[in-house]
Coordinates of C-alpha atoms and ligand atoms in Angstrom, one line a residue:
M170 CA -131.5 17.8 -4.4
V171 CA -131.6 21.1 -6.2
A172 CA -131.9 24.2 -5.0
S173 CA -135.8 24.3 -7.1
Q174 CA -137.1 21.7 -5.2
V175 CA -136.9 23.3 -1.9
S176 CA -138.4 26.0 -2.1
Q177 CA -142.4 25.3 -1.3
A178 CA -143.3 25.0 1.8
H179 CA -141.9 27.5 4.4
T180 CA -141.0 26.9 7.8
G181 CA -143.4 29.4 9.1
S182 CA -140.4 31.5 10.6
N183 CA -140.8 35.7 9.1
S184 CA -137.1 35.2 7.9
S185 CA -136.0 34.6 4.2
R186 CA -134.4 32.0 3.6
L187 CA -130.6 31.9 1.8
T188 CA -130.3 28.4 0.4
I189 CA -126.7 27.3 -0.6
D190 CA -125.8 25.0 -3.0
L191 CA -121.9 23.3 -2.4
A192 CA -122.3 20.6 -5.4
A193 CA -122.6 23.9 -7.3
I194 CA -119.6 25.3 -6.0
R195 CA -117.7 22.4 -6.6
H196 CA -118.5 22.7 -9.9
N197 CA -118.4 25.9 -11.1
W198 CA -114.2 25.3 -9.4
R199 CA -114.4 22.1 -11.8
L200 CA -115.1 23.7 -14.4
L201 CA -112.5 26.8 -13.9
A202 CA -109.7 24.1 -12.8
N203 CA -110.1 22.8 -16.3
K204 CA -110.2 26.3 -18.2
A205 CA -107.2 26.7 -15.9
G206 CA -105.4 24.0 -17.6
S207 CA -102.2 22.9 -16.4
A208 CA -102.3 26.1 -13.4
S209 CA -103.3 25.4 -10.0
T210 CA -106.7 26.8 -9.7
G211 CA -106.9 28.9 -6.0
A212 CA -110.4 30.3 -4.4
V213 CA -110.6 34.0 -3.2
V214 CA -113.1 33.4 0.0
K215 CA -112.9 37.4 1.3
A216 CA -115.4 38.8 3.0
N217 CA -116.1 35.6 4.3
A218 CA -116.1 34.0 1.0
Y219 CA -118.2 36.5 -0.7
G220 CA -120.8 36.2 1.8
L221 CA -121.6 32.4 2.0
G222 CA -119.7 31.4 5.2
I223 CA -115.8 30.7 4.8
E224 CA -117.1 27.6 7.4
T225 CA -119.8 26.6 4.8
V226 CA -118.1 27.0 1.9
I227 CA -113.9 26.0 2.4
P228 CA -115.2 22.5 2.9
A229 CA -117.0 21.8 -0.6
L230 CA -113.9 23.7 -2.6
L231 CA -111.5 20.9 0.0
K232 CA -113.7 18.5 -1.3
A233 CA -113.7 18.9 -4.9
G234 CA -109.3 19.5 -4.1
C235 CA -108.4 23.5 -3.7
R236 CA -105.1 24.1 -1.7
H237 CA -104.6 27.4 -2.5
F238 CA -107.0 30.6 -0.9
F239 CA -105.7 34.5 -0.9
V240 CA -107.8 36.8 2.0
A241 CA -108.0 40.0 2.6
H242 CA -107.9 40.0 6.4
L243 CA -105.9 38.0 8.7
S244 CA -109.0 36.9 10.6
E245 CA -110.2 35.6 7.3
A246 CA -106.9 33.5 7.6
A247 CA -107.6 32.3 10.5
R248 CA -111.1 31.0 9.9
V249 CA -109.6 28.8 7.1
R250 CA -106.5 27.6 8.4
A251 CA -109.0 26.4 11.3
L252 CA -110.6 24.1 8.0
T253 CA -107.6 22.9 6.6
T254 CA -104.0 21.9 7.7
D255 CA -102.1 22.1 4.8
A256 CA -103.9 24.8 2.1
E257 CA -101.6 26.8 0.9
I258 CA -103.2 30.4 3.1
F259 CA -102.5 34.2 1.1
V260 CA -103.4 36.7 2.6
L261 CA -103.8 40.1 0.3
N262 CA -104.0 42.7 2.2
G263 CA -100.6 43.6 3.1
F264 CA -98.2 43.2 6.4
L265 CA -98.2 44.7 9.1
P266 CA -95.2 44.7 11.1
D267 CA -97.1 43.5 14.7
T268 CA -98.4 40.7 13.0
G269 CA -96.3 38.6 12.5
P270 CA -96.9 36.4 15.1
A271 CA -100.0 35.2 13.4
Y272 CA -98.4 34.7 10.5
L273 CA -96.2 31.9 12.0
T274 CA -99.4 30.2 14.2
H275 CA -101.3 30.2 11.5
R276 CA -98.1 29.4 8.7
L277 CA -99.6 32.1 7.0
I278 CA -98.0 33.6 3.3
P279 CA -98.0 37.5 3.5
G280 CA -98.6 39.0 -0.5
L281 CA -96.8 42.1 0.1
G282 CA -97.3 45.2 -2.5
S283 CA -94.7 48.2 -0.9
L284 CA -91.3 48.6 -0.4
P285 CA -92.2 49.3 3.1
E286 CA -94.0 45.6 3.8
I287 CA -91.2 44.2 2.6
E288 CA -88.7 45.6 5.0
D289 CA -91.0 44.6 7.7
W290 CA -91.6 41.4 6.4
R291 CA -87.2 41.2 6.1
S292 CA -86.7 41.8 10.0
F293 CA -89.8 39.6 11.1
V294 CA -88.2 37.1 9.0
A295 CA -84.4 37.3 10.9
S296 CA -85.9 36.9 14.0
H297 CA -88.7 34.2 12.9
P298 CA -86.4 31.9 9.8
E299 CA -89.6 29.2 10.0
A300 CA -92.2 31.8 8.5
Q301 CA -93.7 31.1 5.1
P302 CA -92.0 32.4 2.0
A303 CA -94.2 35.6 0.8
A304 CA -96.0 36.4 -2.2
L305 CA -94.5 40.0 -4.2
H306 CA -97.9 41.7 -5.3
F307 CA -97.2 43.7 -7.9
D308 CA -99.5 46.7 -9.4
T309 CA -99.4 47.0 -12.7
G310 CA -102.7 49.0 -13.1
L311 CA -105.1 49.6 -10.8
N312 CA -102.7 52.0 -8.4
R313 CA -104.6 50.8 -5.7
L314 CA -102.2 47.9 -4.2
G315 CA -98.9 46.7 -4.4
L316 CA -95.4 47.1 -5.6
A317 CA -94.7 49.5 -9.0
P318 CA -93.3 47.6 -11.5
S319 CA -90.0 49.0 -12.3
D320 CA -89.0 48.5 -8.0
G321 CA -89.3 44.5 -10.1
V322 CA -85.6 45.2 -11.7
A323 CA -83.6 45.6 -7.7
L324 CA -86.2 43.4 -6.4
A325 CA -85.5 40.3 -8.5
R326 CA -81.1 41.0 -8.1
A327 CA -81.8 41.3 -4.4
H328 CA -83.9 37.9 -4.9
H329 CA -80.9 35.9 -7.3
E330 CA -78.1 37.3 -5.1
G331 CA -80.3 36.0 -2.0
T332 CA -80.5 39.4 -0.2
L333 CA -83.9 39.5 0.0
G334 CA -83.9 38.1 3.5
F335 CA -87.0 35.7 2.7
P336 CA -87.7 33.6 0.5
L337 CA -90.1 33.6 -2.3
R338 CA -93.5 31.7 -3.5
L339 CA -95.4 33.6 -5.3
I340 CA -95.2 36.9 -7.9
M341 CA -98.5 38.3 -8.9
S342 CA -101.1 41.2 -9.7
H343 CA -105.0 41.8 -10.7
F344 CA -106.5 42.6 -13.7
V345 CA -108.2 46.2 -13.8
E346 CA -111.3 45.2 -15.7
A347 CA -110.4 41.1 -17.0
E348 CA -114.5 41.2 -17.5
I349 CA -114.7 43.6 -20.6
E350 CA -112.7 42.0 -23.5
G351 CA -110.2 43.4 -25.9
S352 CA -109.5 45.7 -23.3
A353 CA -106.4 48.1 -24.4
T354 CA -106.1 48.0 -20.3
T355 CA -105.6 44.6 -20.2
A356 CA -103.4 44.1 -23.1
R357 CA -100.9 46.3 -21.1
Q358 CA -100.9 44.7 -18.2
C359 CA -100.3 41.3 -19.0
A360 CA -97.1 42.9 -20.5
A361 CA -95.7 44.2 -17.8
F362 CA -96.8 40.6 -16.0
R363 CA -94.9 39.5 -18.7
N364 CA -91.2 41.1 -18.1
L365 CA -91.7 40.8 -13.7
R366 CA -92.4 36.9 -14.9
T367 CA -89.3 37.2 -17.0
L368 CA -87.5 38.9 -14.0
F369 CA -88.2 35.9 -11.8
K370 CA -88.2 33.5 -13.9
D371 CA -87.9 30.9 -10.7
I372 CA -90.4 31.8 -8.8
P373 CA -94.6 30.8 -10.0
A374 CA -96.5 34.0 -11.0
S375 CA -100.6 34.4 -10.5
L376 CA -102.5 36.9 -13.0
C377 CA -106.1 36.3 -13.3
N378 CA -109.2 36.7 -11.4
S379 CA -112.4 34.8 -12.1
S380 CA -113.0 37.0 -15.9
G381 CA -108.8 36.7 -16.2
I382 CA -109.4 32.6 -16.5
F383 CA -111.1 33.1 -19.5
L384 CA -109.4 35.8 -21.3
R385 CA -106.8 34.5 -22.8
T386 CA -104.2 31.0 -22.4
D387 CA -100.9 33.1 -22.2
S388 CA -101.8 34.5 -18.9
L389 CA -102.8 31.8 -16.8
Y390 CA -98.9 31.2 -16.0
D391 CA -98.9 28.8 -12.5
L392 CA -102.4 29.8 -10.1
V393 CA -105.7 31.0 -10.9
R394 CA -107.3 32.6 -7.9
P395 CA -111.3 33.1 -8.8
G396 CA -113.6 34.6 -7.2
Y397 CA -117.3 36.0 -8.1
A398 CA -117.3 32.6 -11.0
L399 CA -117.5 30.5 -7.5
Y400 CA -120.2 32.1 -6.0
G401 CA -122.3 31.4 -9.8
G402 CA -121.2 35.4 -10.8
H403 CA -121.5 35.5 -14.6
P404 CA -117.8 36.3 -16.1
L405 CA -117.9 37.4 -19.3
W406 CA -119.8 40.9 -19.9
S407 CA -119.5 39.9 -23.3
S408 CA -121.5 36.5 -23.0
D409 CA -125.0 36.4 -22.9
V410 CA -124.6 33.0 -21.6
N411 CA -123.3 32.7 -18.1
P412 CA -120.9 29.0 -18.1
M413 CA -121.3 29.1 -13.6
R414 CA -123.6 27.5 -12.0
A415 CA -125.7 29.8 -9.5
V416 CA -125.3 29.1 -6.4
V417 CA -127.0 31.3 -3.9
R418 CA -131.3 31.4 -4.1
L419 CA -133.0 33.9 -1.5
E420 CA -136.4 33.7 -1.2
S421 CA -138.3 35.9 1.8
P422 CA -142.2 35.5 2.8
I423 CA -145.1 37.3 1.8
I424 CA -146.6 38.7 5.1
Q425 CA -149.5 40.8 4.2
T426 CA -151.2 41.1 1.0
R427 CA -153.5 44.0 -0.3
T428 CA -155.4 45.8 -3.2
I429 CA -154.8 49.6 -3.6
E430 CA -156.8 51.9 -6.1
T431 CA -155.2 54.2 -9.6
G432 CA -153.6 56.5 -7.5
K433 CA -152.5 55.7 -4.1
A434 CA -148.6 56.0 -3.3
V435 CA -147.3 53.1 -1.8
G436 CA -143.9 53.4 1.0
Y437 CA -142.5 55.6 2.6
G438 CA -142.3 59.4 1.1
S439 CA -144.5 57.8 -1.6
F440 CA -142.4 57.9 -4.7
W441 CA -144.6 55.6 -6.3
T442 CA -148.0 55.8 -7.3
A443 CA -150.6 52.6 -8.4
K444 CA -151.3 53.0 -12.5
R445 CA -154.0 50.9 -12.0
P446 CA -155.4 48.9 -9.3
T447 CA -152.6 47.1 -7.6
R448 CA -152.6 43.9 -5.3
L449 CA -149.6 44.3 -3.3
A450 CA -147.5 42.0 -1.9
T451 CA -145.2 42.5 1.5
L452 CA -142.2 40.8 2.5
S453 CA -140.1 39.9 4.9
L454 CA -137.0 41.2 3.9
G455 CA -135.4 45.2 3.8
Y456 CA -132.5 46.6 3.3
A457 CA -131.2 45.2 6.7
D458 CA -130.7 42.2 4.9
G459 CA -128.6 43.1 2.6
L460 CA -131.1 44.3 -0.4
P461 CA -130.1 47.2 -1.8
R462 CA -132.5 50.7 -1.3
G463 CA -131.4 51.3 -5.7
S464 CA -134.0 48.5 -6.2
E465 CA -136.8 51.2 -5.2
S466 CA -139.2 51.9 -8.5
T467 CA -140.3 54.9 -8.5
D468 CA -142.8 56.8 -10.8
A469 CA -139.9 57.9 -12.9
K470 CA -138.0 54.2 -13.1
I471 CA -138.9 50.4 -12.4
G472 CA -135.8 49.4 -9.6
G473 CA -135.9 45.9 -9.0
H474 CA -137.9 42.7 -9.5
V475 CA -139.2 39.4 -7.3
L476 CA -140.4 36.2 -8.6
I477 CA -144.0 35.0 -7.0
G478 CA -145.5 32.0 -9.1
G479 CA -142.7 32.7 -11.8
V480 CA -143.9 35.3 -12.7
K481 CA -142.2 38.5 -12.6
C482 CA -143.1 41.1 -10.0
A483 CA -141.7 44.3 -9.8
M484 CA -140.1 46.2 -6.5
L485 CA -142.8 49.5 -5.3
G486 CA -141.6 52.7 -3.5
R487 CA -138.4 52.8 -1.3
V488 CA -137.4 49.8 0.6
S489 CA -137.6 49.5 3.9
M490 CA -135.1 48.5 7.0
D491 CA -137.3 45.1 7.5
L492 CA -139.8 44.9 4.5
L493 CA -140.5 44.8 0.4
I494 CA -143.7 46.1 -1.3
V495 CA -143.9 44.5 -4.4
D496 CA -146.7 44.5 -7.3
A497 CA -148.5 40.9 -7.0
T498 CA -150.9 41.9 -9.9
D499 CA -150.0 39.9 -12.3
A500 CA -148.6 36.9 -10.6
P501 CA -150.8 33.6 -10.4
E502 CA -153.9 33.8 -7.7
D503 CA -152.8 30.9 -5.5
A504 CA -149.2 32.2 -5.2
V505 CA -150.2 35.4 -3.4
H506 CA -150.7 34.5 0.0
R507 CA -149.3 35.1 3.6
G508 CA -146.7 32.7 4.2
A509 CA -146.0 32.4 0.4
L510 CA -142.1 32.8 -0.8
A511 CA -141.2 34.8 -3.2
T512 CA -137.6 34.2 -5.1
I513 CA -135.6 37.5 -4.9
I514 CA -132.3 35.4 -5.6
G515 CA -132.9 32.8 -8.5
D516 CA -133.6 31.6 -11.6
E517 CA -134.3 34.7 -14.3
L518 CA -133.1 36.9 -11.3
T519 CA -129.2 35.9 -11.0
I520 CA -126.8 38.0 -9.1
D521 CA -125.7 39.9 -11.9
A522 CA -129.3 40.8 -12.9
V523 CA -130.4 42.2 -9.0
G524 CA -127.4 44.0 -8.5
D525 CA -127.7 45.4 -12.0
S526 CA -131.6 46.5 -11.5
A527 CA -130.1 48.2 -7.8
G528 CA -127.3 50.5 -10.0
T529 CA -124.8 47.9 -8.6
I530 CA -122.8 44.8 -9.3
G531 CA -123.5 40.6 -8.6
Y532 CA -120.3 41.1 -6.4
D533 CA -122.0 43.4 -4.2
I534 CA -125.2 41.3 -3.6
L535 CA -123.4 38.3 -2.6
V536 CA -121.7 40.2 0.5
S537 CA -124.3 41.9 1.5
L538 CA -127.0 39.5 2.3
G539 CA -128.0 39.7 5.6
S540 CA -127.2 37.9 9.0
R541 CA -130.7 36.9 9.8
F542 CA -131.6 34.7 7.4
E543 CA -133.2 31.4 8.1
R544 CA -129.5 29.9 6.0
L545 CA -130.2 26.2 4.5
V546 CA -126.5 24.6 3.0
I547 CA -127.6 21.5 0.0
D548 CA -125.3 19.3 -1.4
G549 CA -126.7 17.7 -4.2
S550 CA -124.8 15.3 -6.4
D551 CA -122.3 16.2 -8.2
A552 CA -123.4 14.9 -11.7
Ligands
PLP679 C1 -111.0 39.7 -5.2 C2 -109.7 39.2 -5.8 C3 -110.1 37.9 -6.9 C4 -111.1 37.4 -7.1 O1 -111.9 38.2 -7.9 P1 -113.9 37.6 -8.9 O2 -113.5 38.8 -10.2 O3 -114.0 37.1 -7.5 O4 -112.7 36.4 -9.2 C5 -108.5 38.1 -7.2 N1 -107.6 38.2 -7.6 C6 -107.4 39.2 -6.3 C7 -105.7 40.4 -6.4 C8 -108.8 39.9 -6.1 O5 -108.5 40.9 -5.0

């Protein structure tokens, strides 16, 4: 079953329906693994697997063959561990001294990103030698999280002399703008990471996020860390064609329709005015469901769209907390009625397109997906 085949009848609920396609996630992971060649392919499942649900997504990734997971928070790591005994789980957002016991309980690998964190991990490991080896996270350009590359020499010496105090599993860094082809910043980061790699020759290395995997084969190293592309996001800004398969579809029921005259205003604050007699459809979805308020249309600009009966219909006026008004004038008559479904994400309305029309990015659309959707998980064929 493909997602587009489940969108006909609605269950009668006034909730919107989010369909998640596990076969598409597996397909995407395999496509990335194939691109990564001899490097291992992990999966970034932070922010509740980019809003799709850790418990939903991890079993599909395990089935595809993924054995390396990256999360931001300790609480996410514990949820991943509950689903797999043997996979490696890396925690990206640093180590805090009080959290050592949780690292032991769940067998987690800390991503150490500062000298104080290294110090804290060293003293924890001194009394808990059974802890997992650690990853060193270097900051090669983001200036956000990670060790200075200039600390690499001293750390590598400690590592080689056996005075670091703990074993290493990985050295890693993260790109600033891997989605932009030919970036000078990326070239500088690659050079800085190559130096680190030389210092820590015996330790596996990881540099690439989703976009990075498509960038250059000499930066793949030993392990890649895709997130967004697994969930269907477009990893390459330079290309119109997204190589990934769409994973999510979001549909929302029409709960009322009406026709207004030219000159009548729509929504809070009257920011959009009808330029023609307009057939309105009101959908059961709003910013409380993660639809950004930036998708609004005013008299000065058109914002986002939905699809009704396959026709693009503009969102009108402000996005309400629980409701959205759209222009259904040009949609097929038989698709505009109470209970019919409009597509919010799906087909040409990709997560990237939806993000773009709201003045944000597809990542933001995914992680903001609401908590009161009817969630339908489908598992099509792997073909
Ligand atoms: C979020 C994140 C990733 C995944 O990035 P995508 O662009 O979603 O593929 C990889 N590495 C680190 C350190 C991250 O924070």
